[in-house]
Short mmCIF file of C-alpha atoms in Angstrom, two decimals:
data_model
loop_
_atom_site.label_atom_id
_atom_site.label_comp_id
_atom_site.label_asym_id
_atom_site.label_seq_id
_atom_site.Cartn_x
_atom_site.Cartn_y
_atom_site.Cartn_z
CA UNK A 1 0.00 0.00 0.00
CA UNK A 2 1.23 3.51 -0.77
CA UNK A 3 2.44 5.77 2.02
CA UNK A 4 0.09 8.65 2.90
CA UNK A 5 1.07 12.07 1.59
CA UNK A 6 1.87 14.47 4.40
CA UNK A 7 2.63 17.44 2.18
CA UNK A 8 -0.90 18.22 0.99
CA UNK A 9 -1.13 21.92 0.17
CA UNK A 10 -3.50 24.32 1.85
CA UNK A 11 -5.03 25.13 -1.53
CA UNK A 12 -5.88 21.47 -2.10
CA UNK A 13 -7.41 21.22 1.39
CA UNK A 14 -9.56 24.29 0.75
CA UNK A 15 -10.56 22.86 -2.61
CA UNK A 16 -11.64 19.60 -0.94
CA UNK A 17 -13.54 21.53 1.73
CA UNK A 18 -15.37 23.58 -0.91
CA UNK A 19 -16.23 20.52 -3.01
CA UNK A 20 -17.53 18.59 0.01
CA UNK A 21 -19.62 21.58 1.14
CA UNK A 22 -21.16 22.00 -2.32
CA UNK A 23 -21.80 18.26 -2.58
CA UNK A 24 -23.53 18.13 0.80
CA UNK A 25 -25.72 21.11 -0.07
CA UNK A 26 -26.55 19.78 -3.55
CA UNK A 27 -27.38 16.34 -2.12
CA UNK A 28 -29.77 17.84 0.40
CA UNK A 29 -31.47 20.11 -2.14
CA UNK A 30 -31.83 17.33 -4.72
CA UNK A 31 -33.14 14.88 -2.16
CA UNK A 32 -35.61 17.42 -0.80
CA UNK A 33 -36.83 18.21 -4.31
CA UNK A 34 -37.39 14.55 -5.18
CA UNK A 35 -39.19 13.89 -1.90
CA UNK A 36 -41.59 16.83 -2.23
CA UNK A 37 -42.32 16.87 -5.97
CA UNK A 38 -45.79 15.97 -7.20
CA UNK A 39 -44.47 12.94 -9.04
CA UNK A 40 -44.80 9.43 -7.71
CA UNK A 41 -42.41 8.90 -4.78
CA UNK A 42 -39.75 6.24 -4.87
CA UNK A 43 -38.95 3.95 -1.95
CA UNK A 44 -36.22 5.43 0.20
CA UNK A 45 -35.02 1.95 1.15
CA UNK A 46 -34.39 1.20 -2.53
CA UNK A 47 -32.36 4.39 -2.95
CA UNK A 48 -30.28 3.58 0.16
CA UNK A 49 -29.74 0.00 -1.01
CA UNK A 50 -28.65 1.08 -4.51
CA UNK A 51 -26.25 3.63 -3.01
CA UNK A 52 -24.69 0.98 -0.78
CA UNK A 53 -24.34 -1.48 -3.69
CA UNK A 54 -22.56 1.21 -5.72
CA UNK A 55 -20.21 1.87 -2.77
CA UNK A 56 -19.54 -1.87 -2.48
CA UNK A 57 -18.69 -2.15 -6.16
CA UNK A 58 -16.39 0.87 -5.98
CA UNK A 59 -14.68 -0.53 -2.87
CA UNK A 60 -14.16 -3.92 -4.50
CA UNK A 61 -12.77 -2.16 -7.59
CA UNK A 62 -10.34 -0.12 -5.47
CA UNK A 63 -9.28 -3.24 -3.57
CA UNK A 64 -8.70 -5.08 -6.84
CA UNK A 65 -6.55 -2.20 -8.11
CA UNK A 66 -4.59 -2.01 -4.82
CA UNK A 67 -3.84 -5.74 -4.69
CA UNK A 68 -2.66 -5.78 -8.30
CA UNK A 69 -3.49 -9.38 -9.19
CA UNK A 70 -6.49 -11.66 -9.08
CA UNK A 71 -4.74 -14.11 -6.74
CA UNK A 72 -3.87 -11.44 -4.16
CA UNK A 73 -7.38 -9.98 -4.53
CA UNK A 74 -8.98 -13.35 -3.73
CA UNK A 75 -6.56 -13.93 -0.83
CA UNK A 76 -7.35 -10.49 0.59
CA UNK A 77 -11.11 -11.11 0.39
CA UNK A 78 -10.72 -14.58 1.90
CA UNK A 79 -8.55 -13.31 4.76
CA UNK A 80 -10.33 -10.06 5.61
CA UNK A 81 -13.97 -10.90 4.88
CA UNK A 82 -14.60 -14.65 4.93
CA UNK A 83 -11.74 -15.51 7.30
CA UNK A 84 -12.87 -13.29 10.15
CA UNK A 85 -16.63 -13.64 10.72
CA UNK A 86 -16.35 -12.10 14.18
CA UNK A 87 -14.94 -8.87 12.72
CA UNK A 88 -17.59 -8.96 10.00
CA UNK A 89 -20.27 -9.20 12.68
CA UNK A 90 -18.75 -6.25 14.55
CA UNK A 91 -18.85 -4.17 11.37
CA UNK A 92 -22.48 -5.07 10.74
CA UNK A 93 -23.67 -3.10 13.80
CA UNK A 94 -22.54 0.35 12.59
CA UNK A 95 -23.59 -0.64 9.07
CA UNK A 96 -27.15 -1.27 10.22
CA UNK A 97 -27.19 1.98 12.19
CA UNK A 98 -25.92 3.81 9.11
CA UNK A 99 -28.68 2.26 6.96
CA UNK A 100 -31.32 3.35 9.48
CA UNK A 101 -29.78 6.86 9.57
CA UNK A 102 -29.91 7.14 5.78
CA UNK A 103 -33.55 6.04 5.71
CA UNK A 104 -34.38 8.57 8.44
CA UNK A 105 -32.71 11.27 6.33
CA UNK A 106 -35.24 10.56 3.57
CA UNK A 107 -38.08 10.77 6.09
CA UNK A 108 -36.75 14.01 7.55
CA UNK A 109 -36.31 15.64 4.14
CA UNK A 110 -39.86 14.67 3.26
CA UNK A 111 -41.11 16.69 6.24
CA UNK A 112 -38.54 19.44 6.90
CA UNK A 113 -37.27 22.43 4.98
CA UNK A 114 -33.89 21.71 3.35
CA UNK A 115 -32.06 24.46 5.27
CA UNK A 116 -33.46 23.36 8.63
CA UNK A 117 -32.63 19.73 7.84
CA UNK A 118 -29.05 20.50 6.78
CA UNK A 119 -28.27 22.56 9.86
CA UNK A 120 -29.95 20.09 12.21
CA UNK A 121 -28.11 17.22 10.53
CA UNK A 122 -24.87 18.83 11.65
CA UNK A 123 -25.75 17.81 15.23
CA UNK A 124 -24.07 14.51 14.43
CA UNK A 125 -20.73 16.30 14.85
CA UNK A 126 -21.24 17.30 18.53
CA UNK A 127 -22.69 13.85 19.23
CA UNK A 128 -19.61 12.25 17.71
CA UNK A 129 -17.33 14.58 19.69
CA UNK A 130 -19.15 13.72 22.92
CA UNK A 131 -18.96 9.98 22.21
CA UNK A 132 -15.28 10.33 21.38
CA UNK A 133 -14.62 11.98 24.74
CA UNK A 134 -16.84 9.69 26.82
CA UNK A 135 -16.31 6.32 25.15
CA UNK A 136 -12.81 6.56 23.72
CA UNK A 137 -11.31 8.72 26.50
CA UNK A 138 -9.92 11.19 23.95
CA UNK A 139 -9.46 14.85 24.66
CA UNK A 140 -10.45 17.75 22.45
CA UNK A 141 -8.51 20.98 22.16
CA UNK A 142 -10.04 24.29 23.22
CA UNK A 143 -10.53 25.25 19.57
CA UNK A 144 -12.37 21.98 18.92
CA UNK A 145 -14.68 22.57 21.91
CA UNK A 146 -15.35 26.14 20.75
CA UNK A 147 -16.16 24.76 17.28
CA UNK A 148 -18.57 22.21 18.72
CA UNK A 149 -20.34 24.80 20.88
CA UNK A 150 -20.56 27.26 17.97
CA UNK A 151 -22.10 24.56 15.85
CA UNK A 152 -24.65 23.80 18.58
CA UNK A 153 -25.40 27.52 18.95
CA UNK A 154 -25.93 27.84 15.19
CA UNK A 155 -28.31 24.88 15.17
CA UNK A 156 -30.18 26.38 18.13
CA UNK A 157 -30.52 29.74 16.40
CA UNK A 158 -31.88 28.15 13.24
CA UNK A 159 -34.31 25.99 15.21
CA UNK A 160 -35.43 28.90 17.38
CA UNK A 161 -37.65 30.29 14.62
CA UNK A 162 -37.38 27.83 11.70
CA UNK A 163 -39.89 29.76 9.59
CA UNK A 164 -37.56 32.76 9.67
CA UNK A 165 -34.37 30.79 9.06
CA UNK A 166 -33.18 32.22 5.77
CA UNK A 167 -30.77 30.65 3.35
CA UNK A 168 -28.23 33.34 4.25
CA UNK A 169 -28.28 32.35 7.93
CA UNK A 170 -28.07 28.69 6.90
CA UNK A 171 -25.02 29.30 4.72
CA UNK A 172 -23.32 31.48 7.34
CA UNK A 173 -23.74 28.85 10.05
CA UNK A 174 -22.74 26.01 7.75
CA UNK A 175 -19.63 27.71 6.38
CA UNK A 176 -18.52 29.07 9.77
CA UNK A 177 -18.92 25.74 11.54
CA UNK A 178 -17.26 23.83 8.70
CA UNK A 179 -14.27 26.17 8.68
CA UNK A 180 -13.91 26.06 12.45
CA UNK A 181 -14.07 22.29 12.53
CA UNK A 182 -11.57 22.09 9.70
CA UNK A 183 -9.25 24.48 11.54
CA UNK A 184 -9.57 22.46 14.71
CA UNK A 185 -8.56 19.28 12.91
CA UNK A 186 -5.54 21.04 11.44
CA UNK A 187 -4.22 21.96 14.88
CA UNK A 188 -4.35 18.36 16.09
CA UNK A 189 -2.92 16.63 13.02
#
């Protein structure tokens, strides 16, 4: 396997941040549009299943490219997937939770405004930070705690009067919290 690149430029990091922000916003808007249009609705479980199958195929393709030969590919699958059923069972728990989360996202976007959904969805970050501290006994820097509390404050402000939550407020909160969280990860890595 190739060694990770430590000399990634700031410009590339900002580019990745911008692309991920646009992708997240476009995903939410497109999903909201398809869930609220007058056309016949599709099953959210089918969409989640198709997405996961596509991810599986891409992962298998990447693994095949990384191993380099069919023999090593088969050996890797045999060793890491079929050879360790206990590990596979451990991985199935977060996988099931992730599938439920994705299905709940469809339900939420069917009933919430896209801006309110997107900002509320960001609450997964403080939950993850709290679980990291409580369950993994990790510590967060002061900047990371400030970022988490600012994100919570932004979500609270948007939820305070959701009917008045404008797209400008949504974008300000989203961009500010994303930049702060990105900065906080840069100080620890």
